[in-house]
Short mmCIF file of C-alpha atoms and ligand atoms in Angstrom, two decimals:
data_model
loop_
_atom_site.label_atom_id
_atom_site.label_comp_id
_atom_site.label_asym_id
_atom_site.label_seq_id
_atom_site.Cartn_x
_atom_site.Cartn_y
_atom_site.Cartn_z
CA MET A 1 0.00 0.00 0.00
CA GLN A 2 1.27 3.52 -0.85
CA PRO A 3 2.13 5.60 2.23
CA LEU A 4 -0.32 8.43 2.85
CA ARG A 5 0.71 11.78 1.43
CA ARG A 6 1.67 14.31 4.08
CA LEU A 7 -0.07 17.70 4.19
CA ARG A 8 0.35 20.77 6.36
CA LEU A 9 -2.90 22.50 7.24
CA LEU A 10 -2.52 26.22 7.99
CA ALA A 11 -5.49 27.71 9.80
CA THR A 12 -6.48 31.38 9.62
CA GLY A 13 -10.05 31.33 11.00
CA GLY A 14 -13.19 32.18 9.04
CA THR A 15 -16.70 30.84 9.21
CA ILE A 16 -15.45 27.29 8.67
CA ALA A 17 -14.20 27.68 12.26
CA GLY A 18 -17.23 29.76 13.31
CA ALA A 19 -19.71 29.00 16.08
CA GLN A 20 -23.19 30.38 16.58
CA THR A 21 -23.42 32.87 19.38
CA GLY A 22 -26.94 32.19 20.60
CA GLY A 23 -29.86 29.80 20.50
CA ASP A 24 -31.09 30.97 17.11
CA SER A 25 -29.24 30.32 13.88
CA ARG A 26 -28.55 33.94 12.90
CA GLY A 27 -25.62 35.37 14.81
CA TYR A 28 -22.21 33.72 14.83
CA ARG A 29 -18.59 34.54 15.45
CA ALA A 30 -15.98 33.51 12.87
CA ALA A 31 -12.68 31.91 13.93
CA THR A 32 -13.95 30.39 17.19
CA LEU A 33 -12.95 26.73 16.84
CA SER A 34 -9.39 25.45 16.77
CA ILE A 35 -8.04 23.66 13.74
CA GLU A 36 -7.82 20.50 15.84
CA ALA A 37 -11.58 20.69 16.49
CA LEU A 38 -12.28 21.10 12.75
CA ILE A 39 -10.20 18.04 11.92
CA ALA A 40 -11.75 16.01 14.73
CA ALA A 41 -15.17 16.68 13.19
CA VAL A 42 -14.12 14.84 10.00
CA PRO A 43 -12.49 11.54 11.09
CA GLN A 44 -12.55 10.37 7.46
CA LEU A 45 -9.61 12.73 6.77
CA ALA A 46 -7.28 10.17 8.36
CA ALA A 47 -7.75 7.88 5.36
CA LEU A 48 -6.86 10.64 2.87
CA ALA A 49 -3.60 12.07 4.21
CA ALA A 50 -1.29 12.42 7.17
CA ILE A 51 -2.05 15.94 8.38
CA GLU A 52 0.01 18.25 10.56
CA VAL A 53 -1.47 21.58 11.63
CA GLU A 54 -0.35 25.14 12.30
CA GLN A 55 -2.54 28.04 13.42
CA VAL A 56 -1.31 31.14 11.55
CA ALA A 57 -4.21 33.47 12.47
CA ALA A 58 -7.68 33.28 14.00
CA ILE A 59 -9.69 35.98 12.26
CA GLY A 60 -12.76 36.59 10.16
CA SER A 61 -11.30 37.25 6.73
CA GLN A 62 -12.72 40.78 6.70
CA ASP A 63 -9.75 41.44 9.02
CA MET A 64 -7.17 39.95 6.65
CA ASP A 65 -4.43 42.51 6.01
CA ASP A 66 -1.02 42.90 4.34
CA THR A 67 0.92 41.83 7.42
CA THR A 68 -1.09 38.62 7.77
CA TRP A 69 -0.79 37.97 4.03
CA VAL A 70 2.98 38.15 4.22
CA ALA A 71 3.09 35.99 7.38
CA LEU A 72 0.80 33.44 5.73
CA ALA A 73 2.88 33.43 2.54
CA ILE A 74 6.06 32.83 4.56
CA ARG A 75 4.47 29.93 6.47
CA THR A 76 3.04 28.49 3.24
CA GLN A 77 6.42 28.66 1.51
CA ALA A 78 8.13 27.09 4.54
CA ALA A 79 5.68 24.18 4.47
CA LEU A 80 6.11 23.71 0.73
CA ASP A 81 9.90 23.79 1.03
CA ALA A 82 9.82 20.96 3.60
CA PRO A 83 10.81 17.81 1.66
CA ASP A 84 8.35 15.59 3.57
CA ILE A 85 5.33 17.86 2.85
CA ASP A 86 3.38 17.05 -0.32
CA GLY A 87 0.85 19.88 -0.22
CA VAL A 88 -0.74 22.66 1.83
CA VAL A 89 -4.35 23.31 2.84
CA ILE A 90 -5.28 26.74 4.20
CA THR A 91 -8.57 27.31 6.03
CA HIS A 92 -9.80 30.87 5.43
CA GLY A 93 -12.93 32.99 5.60
CA THR A 94 -14.73 33.39 2.31
CA ASP A 95 -15.08 37.20 2.35
CA THR A 96 -11.53 37.89 1.15
CA MET A 97 -10.60 34.36 0.10
CA GLU A 98 -10.15 35.41 -3.53
CA GLU A 99 -7.63 38.10 -2.61
CA THR A 100 -5.54 35.84 -0.39
CA ALA A 101 -5.63 33.07 -2.99
CA PHE A 102 -4.46 35.47 -5.71
CA PHE A 103 -1.75 36.96 -3.46
CA LEU A 104 -0.36 33.50 -2.68
CA ASN A 105 -0.71 32.53 -6.35
CA LEU A 106 1.70 35.37 -7.16
CA VAL A 107 4.28 35.02 -4.38
CA VAL A 108 4.55 31.32 -3.47
CA ARG A 109 7.08 29.28 -5.46
CA THR A 110 6.02 25.67 -5.77
CA ALA A 111 4.61 22.96 -8.00
CA LYS A 112 2.95 21.24 -5.03
CA PRO A 113 -0.80 21.63 -4.44
CA VAL A 114 -1.87 24.69 -2.40
CA ILE A 115 -5.58 24.66 -1.57
CA LEU A 116 -7.65 27.30 0.23
CA VAL A 117 -10.90 26.17 1.78
CA GLY A 118 -13.71 27.91 3.64
CA ALA A 119 -17.38 27.55 4.42
CA MET A 120 -20.45 29.73 4.26
CA ARG A 121 -22.19 28.21 7.28
CA PRO A 122 -20.60 28.14 10.72
CA ALA A 123 -19.41 24.79 12.03
CA THR A 124 -22.35 24.61 14.48
CA ALA A 125 -25.07 25.40 11.90
CA ILE A 126 -27.64 22.97 10.52
CA SER A 127 -26.10 21.34 7.44
CA ALA A 128 -22.74 23.06 7.89
CA ASP A 129 -20.78 22.98 4.62
CA GLY A 130 -17.34 23.11 6.26
CA PRO A 131 -16.77 19.39 6.92
CA MET A 132 -17.35 18.28 3.31
CA ASN A 133 -15.42 21.28 1.97
CA LEU A 134 -12.49 20.35 4.24
CA TYR A 135 -12.70 16.70 3.20
CA ASN A 136 -12.66 17.70 -0.48
CA ALA A 137 -9.84 20.21 0.03
CA VAL A 138 -7.66 17.56 1.67
CA ALA A 139 -8.48 15.11 -1.12
CA VAL A 140 -7.43 17.68 -3.74
CA ALA A 141 -4.26 18.66 -1.86
CA ALA A 142 -3.30 14.99 -1.49
CA HIS A 143 -3.65 14.37 -5.24
CA PRO A 144 -0.44 14.86 -7.24
CA ALA A 145 -2.39 16.04 -10.32
CA ALA A 146 -3.54 19.13 -8.37
CA GLY A 147 0.05 20.44 -8.37
CA GLY A 148 1.37 22.90 -10.94
CA ARG A 149 -2.00 24.64 -11.34
CA GLY A 150 -1.35 27.57 -9.06
CA VAL A 151 -3.26 28.18 -5.87
CA LEU A 152 -6.73 26.59 -5.91
CA VAL A 153 -9.88 27.17 -3.85
CA VAL A 154 -12.20 24.29 -2.95
CA ALA A 155 -15.81 24.91 -1.87
CA ASN A 156 -19.25 23.52 -2.68
CA ASP A 157 -17.80 20.56 -4.65
CA GLU A 158 -15.99 22.96 -7.01
CA ILE A 159 -12.30 23.68 -7.59
CA HIS A 160 -11.46 27.26 -8.61
CA PHE A 161 -8.31 28.94 -9.91
CA ALA A 162 -7.08 31.78 -7.69
CA ARG A 163 -7.15 34.24 -10.60
CA GLU A 164 -10.70 33.45 -11.68
CA ILE A 165 -12.66 33.00 -8.44
CA ALA A 166 -14.94 35.69 -7.03
CA LYS A 167 -17.40 35.69 -4.14
CA THR A 168 -20.76 36.60 -5.67
CA ASN A 169 -23.38 36.02 -2.98
CA THR A 170 -23.61 37.19 0.63
CA THR A 171 -24.77 33.94 2.23
CA GLN A 172 -25.44 31.08 -0.17
CA ILE A 173 -23.09 28.09 -0.24
CA GLY A 174 -22.75 28.40 -4.02
CA THR A 175 -21.27 31.87 -3.62
CA PHE A 176 -18.09 31.29 -5.64
CA ASP A 177 -18.04 31.83 -9.37
CA SER A 178 -15.21 31.66 -11.86
CA GLY A 179 -16.75 33.75 -14.61
CA HIS A 180 -15.61 33.62 -18.19
CA ARG A 181 -12.77 31.16 -17.88
CA GLY A 182 -14.57 28.67 -15.67
CA LEU A 183 -13.72 26.08 -13.07
CA ALA A 184 -10.42 24.34 -12.42
CA GLY A 185 -12.43 21.19 -11.72
CA LEU A 186 -15.01 19.39 -9.63
CA VAL A 187 -14.57 17.25 -6.54
CA ASN A 188 -17.28 14.80 -5.57
CA ALA A 189 -16.81 13.37 -2.06
CA GLY A 190 -13.06 13.36 -2.58
CA ARG A 191 -13.04 12.19 -6.22
CA LEU A 192 -11.30 14.73 -8.49
CA HIS A 193 -12.22 15.82 -12.00
CA LEU A 194 -9.63 18.35 -13.15
CA TYR A 195 -10.11 20.59 -16.17
CA GLY A 196 -7.71 22.70 -18.23
CA PRO A 197 -4.62 24.41 -16.81
CA PRO A 198 -4.66 28.06 -15.68
CA VAL A 199 -4.20 30.67 -18.39
CA ARG A 200 -1.74 33.11 -16.85
CA ARG A 201 1.54 32.92 -14.94
CA HIS A 202 1.47 31.76 -11.33
CA THR A 203 3.54 30.32 -8.47
CA GLY A 204 6.69 28.74 -9.95
CA ALA A 205 6.68 31.06 -13.00
CA SER A 206 5.82 34.25 -11.09
CA GLU A 207 8.41 37.03 -10.85
CA PHE A 208 7.24 37.82 -7.31
CA SER A 209 8.21 35.88 -4.22
CA VAL A 210 7.99 36.14 -0.45
CA THR A 211 11.76 36.25 -0.13
CA GLY A 212 12.81 39.81 0.56
CA LEU A 213 9.32 41.16 -0.06
CA PRO A 214 9.40 44.79 1.08
CA THR A 215 6.51 46.42 2.92
CA LEU A 216 3.58 46.46 0.57
CA PRO A 217 2.64 49.95 -0.65
CA ARG A 218 -0.76 51.41 0.13
CA VAL A 219 -3.25 50.84 -2.69
CA ASP A 220 -6.85 52.02 -2.28
CA ILE A 221 -9.98 51.11 -4.23
CA VAL A 222 -12.44 53.87 -5.15
CA TYR A 223 -15.92 52.80 -6.27
CA ALA A 224 -17.41 54.73 -9.18
CA HIS A 225 -21.09 55.65 -9.42
CA ALA A 226 -23.49 58.09 -11.08
CA GLY A 227 -22.65 61.56 -9.86
CA MET A 228 -19.10 60.56 -8.82
CA GLY A 229 -17.07 63.46 -7.50
CA ARG A 230 -13.32 63.80 -7.05
CA GLU A 231 -13.17 63.92 -3.27
CA LEU A 232 -12.44 60.25 -2.52
CA ILE A 233 -9.65 60.11 -5.11
CA ASP A 234 -8.09 63.26 -3.68
CA ALA A 235 -8.46 61.87 -0.15
CA ALA A 236 -6.73 58.62 -1.06
CA VAL A 237 -3.78 60.52 -2.53
CA ARG A 238 -3.60 62.74 0.56
CA ALA A 239 -3.68 59.63 2.76
CA GLY A 240 -0.53 58.38 1.06
CA ALA A 241 -1.82 55.86 -1.50
CA ARG A 242 0.90 54.87 -3.99
CA GLY A 243 -1.70 53.23 -6.16
CA LEU A 244 -5.42 53.56 -6.85
CA VAL A 245 -7.79 51.05 -8.35
CA ILE A 246 -10.99 52.53 -9.71
CA ALA A 247 -13.94 50.13 -9.57
CA GLY A 248 -15.24 51.87 -12.66
CA VAL A 249 -18.74 51.85 -14.08
CA GLY A 250 -19.14 49.65 -17.16
CA ASP A 251 -15.89 49.35 -19.08
CA GLY A 252 -13.85 50.92 -16.26
CA ASN A 253 -15.31 54.39 -16.78
CA LEU A 254 -15.56 57.29 -14.35
CA SER A 255 -17.03 60.77 -14.50
CA MET A 256 -15.14 63.65 -16.10
CA VAL A 257 -14.47 65.23 -12.73
CA ALA A 258 -13.15 61.92 -11.39
CA VAL A 259 -10.95 61.51 -14.49
CA ALA A 260 -9.49 64.93 -13.72
CA ALA A 261 -8.75 63.85 -10.13
CA ALA A 262 -7.22 60.58 -11.30
CA THR A 263 -5.08 62.45 -13.83
CA ALA A 264 -3.82 64.73 -11.04
CA ALA A 265 -3.05 61.60 -9.01
CA VAL A 266 -0.94 60.19 -11.86
CA ARG A 267 0.93 63.49 -12.10
CA ALA A 268 1.60 63.21 -8.35
CA GLY A 269 3.23 59.80 -8.93
CA VAL A 270 0.28 57.56 -8.04
CA ALA A 271 -0.41 54.55 -10.29
CA VAL A 272 -4.07 54.49 -11.40
CA VAL A 273 -5.67 51.25 -12.58
CA ARG A 274 -9.11 51.18 -14.19
CA SER A 275 -11.09 48.04 -13.30
CA SER A 276 -14.86 47.52 -13.40
CA ARG A 277 -17.61 47.18 -10.84
CA THR A 278 -19.66 45.01 -13.27
CA GLY A 279 -18.19 41.64 -12.24
CA GLY A 280 -17.41 40.53 -15.78
CA GLY A 281 -15.66 41.40 -19.03
CA VAL A 282 -12.32 42.90 -19.97
CA VAL A 283 -11.28 46.50 -19.31
CA GLU A 284 -9.23 47.42 -22.39
CA ARG A 285 -7.05 50.46 -22.97
CA ASN A 286 -8.15 53.60 -24.81
CA ILE A 287 -11.83 52.84 -25.38
CA GLU A 288 -13.73 55.81 -23.89
CA ILE A 289 -10.78 57.04 -21.86
CA ASN A 290 -7.42 57.84 -23.46
CA ASP A 291 -5.14 55.84 -21.18
CA ASP A 292 -2.07 56.58 -23.30
CA GLU A 293 -2.56 60.31 -22.84
CA LEU A 294 -3.59 60.23 -19.17
CA GLY A 295 -1.15 57.57 -17.96
CA PHE A 296 -3.75 55.11 -16.67
CA ILE A 297 -3.45 51.33 -16.56
CA ALA A 298 -6.26 48.98 -17.67
CA ALA A 299 -7.02 46.04 -15.35
CA ASP A 300 -7.66 43.63 -18.22
CA GLU A 301 -9.74 40.83 -16.59
CA LEU A 302 -8.97 41.44 -12.90
CA ASN A 303 -11.76 42.60 -10.63
CA PRO A 304 -10.94 45.61 -8.42
CA GLN A 305 -9.86 43.61 -5.37
CA LYS A 306 -7.52 41.40 -7.40
CA ALA A 307 -6.23 44.37 -9.40
CA ARG A 308 -5.31 45.87 -6.02
CA VAL A 309 -3.26 42.78 -5.08
CA LEU A 310 -1.34 42.81 -8.37
CA LEU A 311 -0.78 46.56 -8.21
CA MET A 312 0.60 46.31 -4.65
CA LEU A 313 3.09 43.68 -5.74
CA GLY A 314 3.86 45.48 -9.01
CA LEU A 315 4.65 48.71 -7.17
CA THR A 316 7.34 46.89 -5.19
CA ARG A 317 9.16 46.58 -8.55
CA THR A 318 8.29 49.60 -10.70
CA HIS A 319 6.26 52.82 -10.88
CA GLU A 320 6.28 52.93 -14.69
CA ALA A 321 2.70 52.74 -16.00
CA ALA A 322 3.81 50.89 -19.16
CA GLU A 323 5.58 48.20 -17.11
CA LEU A 324 2.68 47.91 -14.68
CA GLN A 325 0.33 47.53 -17.66
CA GLN A 326 2.35 44.54 -18.86
CA LEU A 327 1.85 42.86 -15.45
CA PHE A 328 -1.90 43.05 -16.00
CA TYR A 329 -1.43 41.16 -19.28
CA ARG A 330 0.88 38.55 -17.70
CA TYR A 331 -1.02 37.62 -14.51
N1 LIG B 1 -16.84 37.13 7.53
C1 LIG B 1 -16.54 35.73 7.46
C2 LIG B 1 -15.13 35.51 6.92
O1 LIG B 1 -14.83 35.87 5.81
C3 LIG B 1 -17.63 35.12 6.73
C4 LIG B 1 -17.33 34.40 5.55
C5 LIG B 1 -16.98 32.99 5.67
O2 LIG B 1 -15.99 32.58 6.23
O3 LIG B 1 -17.77 32.28 5.05
O4 LIG B 1 -14.30 35.04 7.65
#
């Protein structure tokens, strides 16, 4: 019999470790249960892999921040560099799961499986989704074919690429969607069905890494809307943002007065990326806004929160808009 593959499970909290706070099923607190308690709830995991655990954080993922990202990336890389570890599973809240997955996808160097997993219902809820999601995540991480595909997210019997996944629903267990490019695969009670490889650079082929990563620069997101003024853009620049992502209307558009503010921001040395609040499509250069003239960067396919992650990392290397634009075509 083949020896079991060895995984390290890094816990960060989230609803998968959440417990209801009262007698009714409404209120709950994320990140309440230990990782040991989560594993104990799924004894079937013992047949899938030999699992060692490490608690990296105990937070709801709305509190995920740059410092925790870097700490998590360092612990993930350390686990992956250990010769006896075959893969990593990270438990995480679903609110900012897509950002953490994309961050790790860009900075972790590995061909081993790295799987993020969360749940929409707290561990104490009726029909909690965490135990099956955890079982499936461990099954994926223990499967050699899951390596070399970048960071993956497992939830609701689906496997998502870090670059494609987005949370699209406040509460439903089918919240994750991978838009135009689709799923990385399906996982049915631990049985994998993997689809095509990811389309852009990741992990082993990424130019970013956790080694020597300087402090991440401040990048803010400003949400566009009818009647958008310039005040929030000006405020972000005053607050010290080195980059701005505009969650633009439609094809990454913003009002004339906001364009003027963003142009002033570029002149002040701030990188401005146009993304879209629509949740789909490609933001291309020079359609209704002359990016060449104004010095803006188009987010291509990245939603605002992922554009922010790439811009933060990009700004650790360059402030040239043309070079930053190329990153949005590469990742
Ligand atoms: N706010 C929680 C979190 O992101 C809820 C989401 C979840 O884990 O499902 O940690």
